[in-house]
PDB file of C-alpha atoms in Angstrom:
ATOM      1  CA  UNK E 352     -22.022 183.712 -39.656  1.00 86.00           C
ATOM      2  CA  UNK E 353     -19.081 183.025 -37.317  1.00 87.00           C
ATOM      3  CA  UNK E 354     -19.471 180.100 -34.918  1.00 84.00           C
ATOM      4  CA  UNK E 355     -17.051 179.461 -32.083  1.00 84.00           C
ATOM      5  CA  UNK E 356     -16.921 176.503 -29.697  1.00 80.00           C
ATOM      6  CA  UNK E 357     -14.306 175.609 -27.068  1.00 77.00           C
ATOM      7  CA  UNK E 358     -13.418 172.284 -28.729  1.00 72.00           C
ATOM      8  CA  UNK E 359     -13.249 173.128 -32.469  1.00 79.00           C
ATOM      9  CA  UNK E 360     -11.712 175.651 -34.853  1.00 82.00           C
ATOM     10  CA  UNK E 361     -13.770 178.751 -35.553  1.00 84.00           C
ATOM     11  CA  UNK E 362     -16.279 178.098 -38.353  1.00 84.00           C
ATOM     12  CA  UNK E 363     -17.291 180.805 -40.804  1.00 87.00           C
ATOM     13  CA  UNK E 364     -20.044 180.418 -43.391  1.00 88.00           C
ATOM     14  CA  UNK E 365     -22.228 182.586 -45.588  1.00 90.00           C
ATOM     15  CA  UNK E 366     -25.994 182.071 -45.848  1.00 90.00           C
ATOM     16  CA  UNK E 367     -27.927 182.759 -49.047  1.00 93.00           C
ATOM     17  CA  UNK E 368     -31.568 182.566 -47.954  1.00 92.00           C
ATOM     18  CA  UNK E 369     -33.022 183.236 -51.399  1.00 93.00           C
ATOM     19  CA  UNK E 370     -31.182 180.355 -53.049  1.00 93.00           C
ATOM     20  CA  UNK E 371     -31.060 178.279 -49.869  1.00 90.00           C
ATOM     21  CA  UNK E 372     -27.319 177.836 -49.921  1.00 91.00           C
ATOM     22  CA  UNK E 373     -24.709 177.516 -47.214  1.00 88.00           C
ATOM     23  CA  UNK E 374     -21.207 178.481 -48.311  1.00 89.00           C
ATOM     24  CA  UNK E 375     -18.271 177.385 -46.179  1.00 85.00           C
ATOM     25  CA  UNK E 376     -15.262 179.623 -45.679  1.00 82.00           C
ATOM     26  CA  UNK E 377     -12.619 178.432 -48.164  1.00 76.00           C
ATOM     27  CA  UNK E 378      -9.997 179.030 -45.471  1.00 81.00           C
ATOM     28  CA  UNK E 379     -11.238 175.888 -43.696  1.00 79.00           C
ATOM     29  CA  UNK E 380      -9.050 172.831 -43.961  1.00 82.00           C
ATOM     30  CA  UNK E 381     -10.554 170.083 -46.119  1.00 84.00           C
ATOM     31  CA  UNK E 382     -10.944 167.868 -43.041  1.00 82.00           C
ATOM     32  CA  UNK E 383     -12.878 170.469 -41.090  1.00 84.00           C
ATOM     33  CA  UNK E 384     -14.925 171.581 -44.127  1.00 86.00           C
ATOM     34  CA  UNK E 385     -16.000 167.946 -44.634  1.00 86.00           C
ATOM     35  CA  UNK E 386     -16.911 167.735 -40.960  1.00 83.00           C
ATOM     36  CA  UNK E 387     -19.017 170.917 -41.235  1.00 86.00           C
ATOM     37  CA  UNK E 388     -20.707 169.701 -44.425  1.00 87.00           C
ATOM     38  CA  UNK E 389     -21.754 166.494 -42.633  1.00 86.00           C
ATOM     39  CA  UNK E 390     -22.949 168.525 -39.650  1.00 86.00           C
ATOM     40  CA  UNK E 391     -25.159 170.830 -41.705  1.00 89.00           C
ATOM     41  CA  UNK E 392     -26.523 167.912 -43.713  1.00 89.00           C
ATOM     42  CA  UNK E 393     -27.578 166.406 -40.377  1.00 87.00           C
ATOM     43  CA  UNK E 394     -29.057 169.724 -39.211  1.00 89.00           C
ATOM     44  CA  UNK E 395     -31.094 170.100 -42.391  1.00 90.00           C
ATOM     45  CA  UNK E 396     -32.397 166.538 -42.095  1.00 90.00           C
ATOM     46  CA  UNK E 397     -33.355 167.150 -38.466  1.00 88.00           C
ATOM     47  CA  UNK E 398     -35.241 170.321 -39.404  1.00 90.00           C
ATOM     48  CA  UNK E 399     -36.983 168.522 -42.237  1.00 90.00           C
ATOM     49  CA  UNK E 400     -38.122 165.727 -39.902  1.00 88.00           C
ATOM     50  CA  UNK E 401     -39.088 168.174 -37.153  1.00 87.00           C
ATOM     51  CA  UNK E 402     -41.916 169.477 -39.340  1.00 88.00           C
ATOM     52  CA  UNK E 403     -43.747 166.189 -38.691  1.00 84.00           C
ATOM     53  CA  UNK E 404     -46.366 166.318 -35.946  1.00 80.00           C
ATOM     54  CA  UNK E 405     -45.684 162.700 -34.918  1.00 83.00           C
ATOM     55  CA  UNK E 406     -41.953 163.127 -34.270  1.00 87.00           C
ATOM     56  CA  UNK E 407     -40.521 164.373 -30.988  1.00 89.00           C
ATOM     57  CA  UNK E 408     -36.964 165.563 -30.438  1.00 88.00           C
ATOM     58  CA  UNK E 409     -35.633 164.839 -26.963  1.00 89.00           C
ATOM     59  CA  UNK E 410     -32.539 166.049 -25.141  1.00 88.00           C
ATOM     60  CA  UNK E 411     -31.593 162.443 -24.565  1.00 92.00           C
ATOM     61  CA  UNK E 412     -29.150 159.653 -25.225  1.00 93.00           C
ATOM     62  CA  UNK E 413     -30.046 156.061 -26.009  1.00 95.00           C
ATOM     63  CA  UNK E 414     -28.588 152.637 -25.285  1.00 93.00           C
ATOM     64  CA  UNK E 415     -30.048 149.458 -26.745  1.00 92.00           C
ATOM     65  CA  UNK E 416     -29.753 145.710 -26.546  1.00 86.00           C
ATOM     66  CA  UNK E 417     -26.908 144.332 -28.637  1.00 77.00           C
ATOM     67  CA  UNK E 418     -27.977 142.952 -32.043  1.00 67.00           C
ATOM     68  CA  UNK E 419     -28.226 139.185 -32.172  1.00 65.00           C
ATOM     69  CA  UNK E 420     -28.333 138.799 -28.403  1.00 52.00           C
ATOM     70  CA  UNK E 421     -31.185 136.309 -28.738  1.00 60.00           C
ATOM     71  CA  UNK E 422     -33.510 138.448 -26.638  1.00 69.00           C
ATOM     72  CA  UNK E 423     -36.210 141.009 -27.303  1.00 77.00           C
ATOM     73  CA  UNK E 424     -34.886 144.133 -28.994  1.00 88.00           C
ATOM     74  CA  UNK E 425     -35.106 146.959 -26.478  1.00 92.00           C
ATOM     75  CA  UNK E 426     -33.931 150.562 -26.305  1.00 94.00           C
ATOM     76  CA  UNK E 427     -33.621 152.876 -23.308  1.00 95.00           C
ATOM     77  CA  UNK E 428     -33.809 156.661 -23.713  1.00 96.00           C
ATOM     78  CA  UNK E 429     -31.757 158.541 -21.097  1.00 96.00           C
ATOM     79  CA  UNK E 430     -33.383 161.952 -20.749  1.00 94.00           C
ATOM     80  CA  UNK E 431     -32.258 165.030 -18.872  1.00 89.00           C
ATOM     81  CA  UNK E 432     -30.748 168.505 -18.982  1.00 85.00           C
ATOM     82  CA  UNK E 433     -27.070 169.296 -19.376  1.00 83.00           C
ATOM     83  CA  UNK E 434     -24.911 167.600 -16.710  1.00 82.00           C
ATOM     84  CA  UNK E 435     -27.721 165.269 -15.643  1.00 86.00           C
ATOM     85  CA  UNK E 436     -25.479 162.322 -16.524  1.00 88.00           C
ATOM     86  CA  UNK E 437     -26.819 161.306 -19.947  1.00 91.00           C
ATOM     87  CA  UNK E 438     -23.475 160.572 -21.604  1.00 91.00           C
ATOM     88  CA  UNK E 439     -22.049 158.970 -18.453  1.00 92.00           C
ATOM     89  CA  UNK E 440     -25.110 156.727 -18.116  1.00 93.00           C
ATOM     90  CA  UNK E 441     -25.056 155.697 -21.778  1.00 94.00           C
ATOM     91  CA  UNK E 442     -21.330 154.924 -21.556  1.00 93.00           C
ATOM     92  CA  UNK E 443     -21.841 152.850 -18.400  1.00 93.00           C
ATOM     93  CA  UNK E 444     -24.603 150.918 -20.174  1.00 92.00           C
ATOM     94  CA  UNK E 445     -22.258 150.316 -23.118  1.00 92.00           C
ATOM     95  CA  UNK E 446     -19.623 149.086 -20.687  1.00 90.00           C
ATOM     96  CA  UNK E 447     -22.259 146.584 -19.482  1.00 88.00           C
ATOM     97  CA  UNK E 448     -22.880 145.307 -23.023  1.00 88.00           C
ATOM     98  CA  UNK E 449     -25.412 147.717 -24.542  1.00 91.00           C
ATOM     99  CA  UNK E 450     -25.109 149.173 -28.037  1.00 91.00           C
ATOM    100  CA  UNK E 451     -24.801 152.927 -28.680  1.00 93.00           C
ATOM    101  CA  UNK E 452     -27.609 154.798 -30.448  1.00 94.00           C
ATOM    102  CA  UNK E 453     -26.939 158.372 -29.291  1.00 91.00           C
ATOM    103  CA  UNK E 454     -25.707 160.399 -26.360  1.00 87.00           C
ATOM    104  CA  UNK E 455     -27.351 163.812 -26.595  1.00 85.00           C
ATOM    105  CA  UNK E 456     -29.827 163.992 -29.486  1.00 84.00           C
ATOM    106  CA  UNK E 457     -32.722 161.600 -29.939  1.00 91.00           C
ATOM    107  CA  UNK E 458     -35.896 161.759 -31.989  1.00 91.00           C
ATOM    108  CA  UNK E 459     -38.778 159.377 -31.394  1.00 94.00           C
ATOM    109  CA  UNK E 460     -41.551 158.324 -33.750  1.00 93.00           C
ATOM    110  CA  UNK E 461     -44.745 156.350 -33.252  1.00 91.00           C
ATOM    111  CA  UNK E 462     -46.137 153.660 -35.551  1.00 88.00           C
ATOM    112  CA  UNK E 463     -48.491 150.688 -35.273  1.00 87.00           C
ATOM    113  CA  UNK E 464     -45.508 148.678 -33.981  1.00 88.00           C
ATOM    114  CA  UNK E 465     -44.846 151.080 -31.092  1.00 92.00           C
ATOM    115  CA  UNK E 466     -42.225 153.762 -30.553  1.00 96.00           C
ATOM    116  CA  UNK E 467     -38.759 153.945 -32.135  1.00 96.00           C
ATOM    117  CA  UNK E 468     -35.766 156.030 -31.057  1.00 96.00           C
ATOM    118  CA  UNK E 469     -33.543 157.421 -33.818  1.00 94.00           C
ATOM    119  CA  UNK E 470     -29.974 158.475 -33.102  1.00 91.00           C
ATOM    120  CA  UNK E 471     -28.357 161.503 -34.757  1.00 85.00           C
ATOM    121  CA  UNK E 472     -24.646 160.620 -34.892  1.00 74.00           C
ATOM    122  CA  UNK E 473     -22.449 163.525 -33.897  1.00 79.00           C
ATOM    123  CA  UNK E 474     -19.227 164.147 -32.019  1.00 82.00           C
ATOM    124  CA  UNK E 475     -19.352 162.866 -28.452  1.00 88.00           C
ATOM    125  CA  UNK E 476     -17.958 165.201 -25.807  1.00 86.00           C
ATOM    126  CA  UNK E 477     -16.965 163.112 -22.790  1.00 88.00           C
ATOM    127  CA  UNK E 478     -15.888 164.556 -19.461  1.00 85.00           C
ATOM    128  CA  UNK E 479     -12.406 163.267 -18.682  1.00 85.00           C
ATOM    129  CA  UNK E 480     -13.460 162.168 -15.196  1.00 86.00           C
ATOM    130  CA  UNK E 481     -16.136 159.921 -16.742  1.00 89.00           C
ATOM    131  CA  UNK E 482     -13.359 157.686 -18.101  1.00 90.00           C
ATOM    132  CA  UNK E 483     -11.881 157.534 -14.599  1.00 87.00           C
ATOM    133  CA  UNK E 484     -15.260 156.647 -13.085  1.00 88.00           C
ATOM    134  CA  UNK E 485     -15.598 153.780 -15.582  1.00 89.00           C
ATOM    135  CA  UNK E 486     -12.041 152.562 -15.008  1.00 87.00           C
ATOM    136  CA  UNK E 487     -10.748 153.193 -18.538  1.00 88.00           C
ATOM    137  CA  UNK E 488      -8.254 155.554 -20.128  1.00 85.00           C
ATOM    138  CA  UNK E 489      -9.288 158.049 -22.816  1.00 82.00           C
ATOM    139  CA  UNK E 490      -7.685 157.418 -26.224  1.00 81.00           C
ATOM    140  CA  UNK E 491      -4.704 159.579 -27.086  1.00 76.00           C
ATOM    141  CA  UNK E 492      -5.857 160.136 -30.665  1.00 75.00           C
ATOM    142  CA  UNK E 493      -9.100 160.498 -32.575  1.00 78.00           C
ATOM    143  CA  UNK E 494     -10.282 160.925 -36.171  1.00 77.00           C
ATOM    144  CA  UNK E 495     -12.226 163.977 -35.038  1.00 72.00           C
ATOM    145  CA  UNK E 496     -10.970 167.023 -37.011  1.00 69.00           C
ATOM    146  CA  UNK E 497     -10.206 168.906 -33.814  1.00 63.00           C
ATOM    147  CA  UNK E 498      -7.861 166.122 -32.679  1.00 63.00           C
ATOM    148  CA  UNK E 499      -6.767 164.278 -35.819  1.00 55.00           C
ATOM    149  CA  UNK E 500      -3.098 163.292 -36.069  1.00 49.00           C
ATOM    150  CA  UNK E 501      -2.080 164.853 -32.805  1.00 51.00           C
ATOM    151  CA  UNK E 502      -2.067 163.453 -29.281  1.00 51.00           C
ATOM    152  CA  UNK E 503      -4.767 164.605 -26.916  1.00 51.00           C
ATOM    153  CA  UNK E 504      -3.328 166.904 -24.286  1.00 54.00           C
ATOM    154  CA  UNK E 505      -3.706 165.460 -20.799  1.00 50.00           C
ATOM    155  CA  UNK E 506      -7.201 166.293 -19.616  1.00 51.00           C
ATOM    156  CA  UNK E 507      -8.030 167.145 -16.048  1.00 53.00           C
ATOM    157  CA  UNK E 508     -11.237 167.362 -14.047  1.00 55.00           C
ATOM    158  CA  UNK E 509     -14.159 167.900 -16.382  1.00 62.00           C
ATOM    159  CA  UNK E 510     -12.158 168.886 -19.486  1.00 72.00           C
ATOM    160  CA  UNK E 511     -13.974 167.377 -22.507  1.00 79.00           C
ATOM    161  CA  UNK E 512     -12.506 164.689 -24.752  1.00 84.00           C
ATOM    162  CA  UNK E 513     -13.930 164.702 -28.286  1.00 84.00           C
ATOM    163  CA  UNK E 514     -14.606 161.342 -29.958  1.00 88.00           C
ATOM    164  CA  UNK E 515     -16.595 160.002 -32.872  1.00 87.00           C
ATOM    165  CA  UNK E 516     -19.428 157.553 -32.008  1.00 89.00           C
ATOM    166  CA  UNK E 517     -17.648 154.610 -33.624  1.00 89.00           C
ATOM    167  CA  UNK E 518     -14.504 155.365 -31.601  1.00 90.00           C
ATOM    168  CA  UNK E 519     -16.503 155.424 -28.380  1.00 90.00           C
ATOM    169  CA  UNK E 520     -18.103 152.070 -29.230  1.00 91.00           C
ATOM    170  CA  UNK E 521     -14.700 150.551 -29.991  1.00 90.00           C
ATOM    171  CA  UNK E 522     -13.195 151.960 -26.793  1.00 90.00           C
ATOM    172  CA  UNK E 523     -15.961 150.431 -24.664  1.00 90.00           C
ATOM    173  CA  UNK E 524     -15.941 147.112 -26.531  1.00 87.00           C
ATOM    174  CA  UNK E 525     -19.542 147.312 -27.716  1.00 85.00           C
ATOM    175  CA  UNK E 526     -21.137 146.446 -31.088  1.00 78.00           C
ATOM    176  CA  UNK E 527     -21.141 148.974 -33.908  1.00 76.00           C
ATOM    177  CA  UNK E 528     -23.315 152.056 -33.539  1.00 89.00           C
ATOM    178  CA  UNK E 529     -27.018 151.388 -34.094  1.00 91.00           C
ATOM    179  CA  UNK E 530     -29.051 153.849 -36.145  1.00 92.00           C
ATOM    180  CA  UNK E 531     -32.270 153.221 -34.207  1.00 93.00           C
ATOM    181  CA  UNK E 532     -33.941 150.848 -31.781  1.00 94.00           C
ATOM    182  CA  UNK E 533     -37.400 150.132 -30.368  1.00 95.00           C
ATOM    183  CA  UNK E 534     -38.056 152.553 -27.511  1.00 96.00           C
ATOM    184  CA  UNK E 535     -39.147 150.479 -24.514  1.00 95.00           C
ATOM    185  CA  UNK E 536     -38.168 152.629 -21.500  1.00 96.00           C
ATOM    186  CA  UNK E 537     -37.656 156.294 -20.594  1.00 97.00           C
ATOM    187  CA  UNK E 538     -34.991 156.834 -17.915  1.00 96.00           C
ATOM    188  CA  UNK E 539     -34.429 160.111 -16.055  1.00 95.00           C
ATOM    189  CA  UNK E 540     -31.044 159.974 -14.281  1.00 94.00           C
ATOM    190  CA  UNK E 541     -30.041 162.015 -11.271  1.00 91.00           C
ATOM    191  CA  UNK E 542     -26.864 161.989  -9.252  1.00 90.00           C
ATOM    192  CA  UNK E 543     -27.022 160.738  -5.666  1.00 87.00           C
ATOM    193  CA  UNK E 544     -24.341 161.557  -3.083  1.00 84.00           C
ATOM    194  CA  UNK E 545     -23.360 157.957  -2.360  1.00 80.00           C
ATOM    195  CA  UNK E 546     -22.996 154.769  -4.431  1.00 72.00           C
ATOM    196  CA  UNK E 547     -25.156 152.982  -1.862  1.00 78.00           C
ATOM    197  CA  UNK E 548     -28.074 155.173  -2.923  1.00 82.00           C
ATOM    198  CA  UNK E 549     -28.240 153.603  -6.405  1.00 89.00           C
ATOM    199  CA  UNK E 550     -31.846 152.787  -7.240  1.00 92.00           C
ATOM    200  CA  UNK E 551     -34.177 152.412 -10.212  1.00 93.00           C
ATOM    201  CA  UNK E 552     -37.738 153.546  -9.461  1.00 94.00           C
ATOM    202  CA  UNK E 553     -40.659 153.186 -11.846  1.00 95.00           C
ATOM    203  CA  UNK E 554     -42.731 156.317 -12.431  1.00 96.00           C
ATOM    204  CA  UNK E 555     -46.452 156.575 -13.036  1.00 96.00           C
ATOM    205  CA  UNK E 556     -47.554 157.793 -16.499  1.00 94.00           C
ATOM    206  CA  UNK E 557     -48.487 161.131 -14.895  1.00 93.00           C
ATOM    207  CA  UNK E 558     -45.016 161.478 -13.350  1.00 94.00           C
ATOM    208  CA  UNK E 559     -43.400 160.525 -16.654  1.00 94.00           C
ATOM    209  CA  UNK E 560     -45.485 163.159 -18.445  1.00 91.00           C
ATOM    210  CA  UNK E 561     -44.392 165.753 -15.887  1.00 90.00           C
ATOM    211  CA  UNK E 562     -40.716 164.864 -16.390  1.00 90.00           C
ATOM    212  CA  UNK E 563     -41.109 165.107 -20.160  1.00 89.00           C
ATOM    213  CA  UNK E 564     -42.882 168.439 -19.821  1.00 84.00           C
ATOM    214  CA  UNK E 565     -39.911 169.824 -17.903  1.00 82.00           C
ATOM    215  CA  UNK E 566     -37.620 168.822 -20.801  1.00 76.00           C
ATOM    216  CA  UNK E 567     -39.697 170.466 -23.554  1.00 67.00           C
ATOM    217  CA  UNK E 568     -39.394 172.360 -25.791  1.00 62.00           C
ATOM    218  CA  UNK E 569     -36.166 170.930 -27.153  1.00 69.00           C
ATOM    219  CA  UNK E 570     -33.749 172.670 -29.468  1.00 73.00           C
ATOM    220  CA  UNK E 571     -33.913 170.814 -32.756  1.00 77.00           C
ATOM    221  CA  UNK E 572     -30.647 172.435 -33.830  1.00 80.00           C
ATOM    222  CA  UNK E 573     -27.864 174.327 -32.116  1.00 76.00           C
ATOM    223  CA  UNK E 574     -26.087 177.383 -33.511  1.00 77.00           C
ATOM    224  CA  UNK E 575     -28.238 177.305 -36.630  1.00 86.00           C
ATOM    225  CA  UNK E 576     -31.219 179.454 -35.715  1.00 86.00           C
ATOM    226  CA  UNK E 577     -30.877 181.240 -39.054  1.00 88.00           C
ATOM    227  CA  UNK E 578     -32.315 178.096 -40.708  1.00 90.00           C
ATOM    228  CA  UNK E 579     -35.474 177.872 -38.590  1.00 89.00           C
ATOM    229  CA  UNK E 580     -37.688 180.197 -40.701  1.00 89.00           C
ATOM    230  CA  UNK E 581     -37.443 177.740 -43.610  1.00 91.00           C
ATOM    231  CA  UNK E 582     -38.915 174.856 -41.566  1.00 90.00           C
ATOM    232  CA  UNK E 583     -42.269 175.458 -39.815  1.00 89.00           C
ATOM    233  CA  UNK E 584     -42.735 173.394 -36.635  1.00 85.00           C
ATOM    234  CA  UNK E 585     -45.887 171.554 -35.529  1.00 87.00           C
ATOM    235  CA  UNK E 586     -48.212 173.510 -33.254  1.00 86.00           C
ATOM    236  CA  UNK E 587     -47.766 173.249 -29.459  1.00 83.00           C
ATOM    237  CA  UNK E 588     -51.062 171.357 -29.276  1.00 86.00           C
ATOM    238  CA  UNK E 589     -49.839 168.733 -31.772  1.00 86.00           C
ATOM    239  CA  UNK E 590     -46.561 168.335 -29.908  1.00 84.00           C
ATOM    240  CA  UNK E 591     -48.302 168.034 -26.545  1.00 84.00           C
ATOM    241  CA  UNK E 592     -50.578 165.301 -27.863  1.00 87.00           C
ATOM    242  CA  UNK E 593     -47.560 163.328 -29.059  1.00 88.00           C
ATOM    243  CA  UNK E 594     -45.553 163.493 -25.847  1.00 87.00           C
ATOM    244  CA  UNK E 595     -48.626 162.644 -23.768  1.00 90.00           C
ATOM    245  CA  UNK E 596     -49.043 159.487 -25.855  1.00 93.00           C
ATOM    246  CA  UNK E 597     -45.351 158.725 -25.330  1.00 94.00           C
ATOM    247  CA  UNK E 598     -45.720 159.013 -21.542  1.00 94.00           C
ATOM    248  CA  UNK E 599     -48.750 156.713 -21.647  1.00 95.00           C
ATOM    249  CA  UNK E 600     -47.259 154.053 -23.931  1.00 96.00           C
ATOM    250  CA  UNK E 601     -43.652 153.814 -22.693  1.00 96.00           C
ATOM    251  CA  UNK E 602     -42.827 153.215 -19.007  1.00 96.00           C
ATOM    252  CA  UNK E 603     -40.703 155.826 -17.238  1.00 96.00           C
ATOM    253  CA  UNK E 604     -38.061 155.303 -14.542  1.00 96.00           C
ATOM    254  CA  UNK E 605     -35.915 157.476 -12.298  1.00 95.00           C
ATOM    255  CA  UNK E 606     -32.317 156.284 -11.953  1.00 94.00           C
ATOM    256  CA  UNK E 607     -30.482 157.505  -8.858  1.00 93.00           C
ATOM    257  CA  UNK E 608     -26.733 156.883  -9.018  1.00 92.00           C
ATOM    258  CA  UNK E 609     -23.523 158.439  -7.808  1.00 91.00           C
ATOM    259  CA  UNK E 610     -20.886 159.596 -10.277  1.00 89.00           C
ATOM    260  CA  UNK E 611     -18.465 157.130  -8.720  1.00 86.00           C
ATOM    261  CA  UNK E 612     -21.081 154.357  -8.897  1.00 87.00           C
ATOM    262  CA  UNK E 613     -21.911 154.398 -12.615  1.00 90.00           C
ATOM    263  CA  UNK E 614     -21.299 150.658 -12.875  1.00 88.00           C
ATOM    264  CA  UNK E 615     -23.930 149.983 -10.197  1.00 89.00           C
ATOM    265  CA  UNK E 616     -26.370 152.196 -12.100  1.00 90.00           C
ATOM    266  CA  UNK E 617     -25.661 150.283 -15.310  1.00 90.00           C
ATOM    267  CA  UNK E 618     -26.490 147.011 -13.566  1.00 89.00           C
ATOM    268  CA  UNK E 619     -29.904 148.436 -12.676  1.00 89.00           C
ATOM    269  CA  UNK E 620     -30.460 149.552 -16.263  1.00 89.00           C
ATOM    270  CA  UNK E 621     -29.483 146.146 -17.597  1.00 86.00           C
ATOM    271  CA  UNK E 622     -32.678 144.729 -16.108  1.00 85.00           C
ATOM    272  CA  UNK E 623     -34.640 146.885 -18.555  1.00 86.00           C
ATOM    273  CA  UNK E 624     -33.202 145.194 -21.640  1.00 80.00           C
ATOM    274  CA  UNK E 625     -32.343 141.698 -20.361  1.00 71.00           C
TER     275      UNK E 625
END
């Protein structure tokens, strides 16, 4: 298998289905091979957990109340398709004091205590203009293998900047990355044309269910379809029952914000965890 992405070196690996082995190309640098090993460990864990009927995988980020804030522990899932503003919204929330749980991959589980969102730490690809919108400069260096030990070339427009989650948290002055948090709100962001249009509107359970339906099914893994036959998924009926319960139990909100008014949007979100 040869995997190419615009932000990383080309990755080559061999797959032995009978013995269930992944073999990395020995031509990889040690740094990048370690990065790939961590990535495929995460992918295998995600596939293993995805076999559970009571676990949903959402195309979502998550921000949560900071640990030890003296208030109820709350987490906000930010759900939407590519370019809906998930990463920008999570970063704006972090800038307003929230902790980072995830920016693009989130799984949620239900127990007698309620719902919990679990982050799946991975590289964070941030549009360069998001830093400008938040009034901060992107770091020149990163421990990410694609950028390690060399300055980041000046980015323009929407060119992505690759960071590790801990680096993003440090850059935005927030607490360390949280592994999980109680899921207390589902937020569906959309971009409005003007900062004056910023608004947070509560949805009915039926509207929340409809929004979730439009986001499903979710890819549990990316660029690893060759692993799917080893991990049977729950039936559509089981999955539907779970996300309907999620829409009933956890309140949903639509967040309208402009790209240049992310701070105003974050102030609206802050009311959900303060």
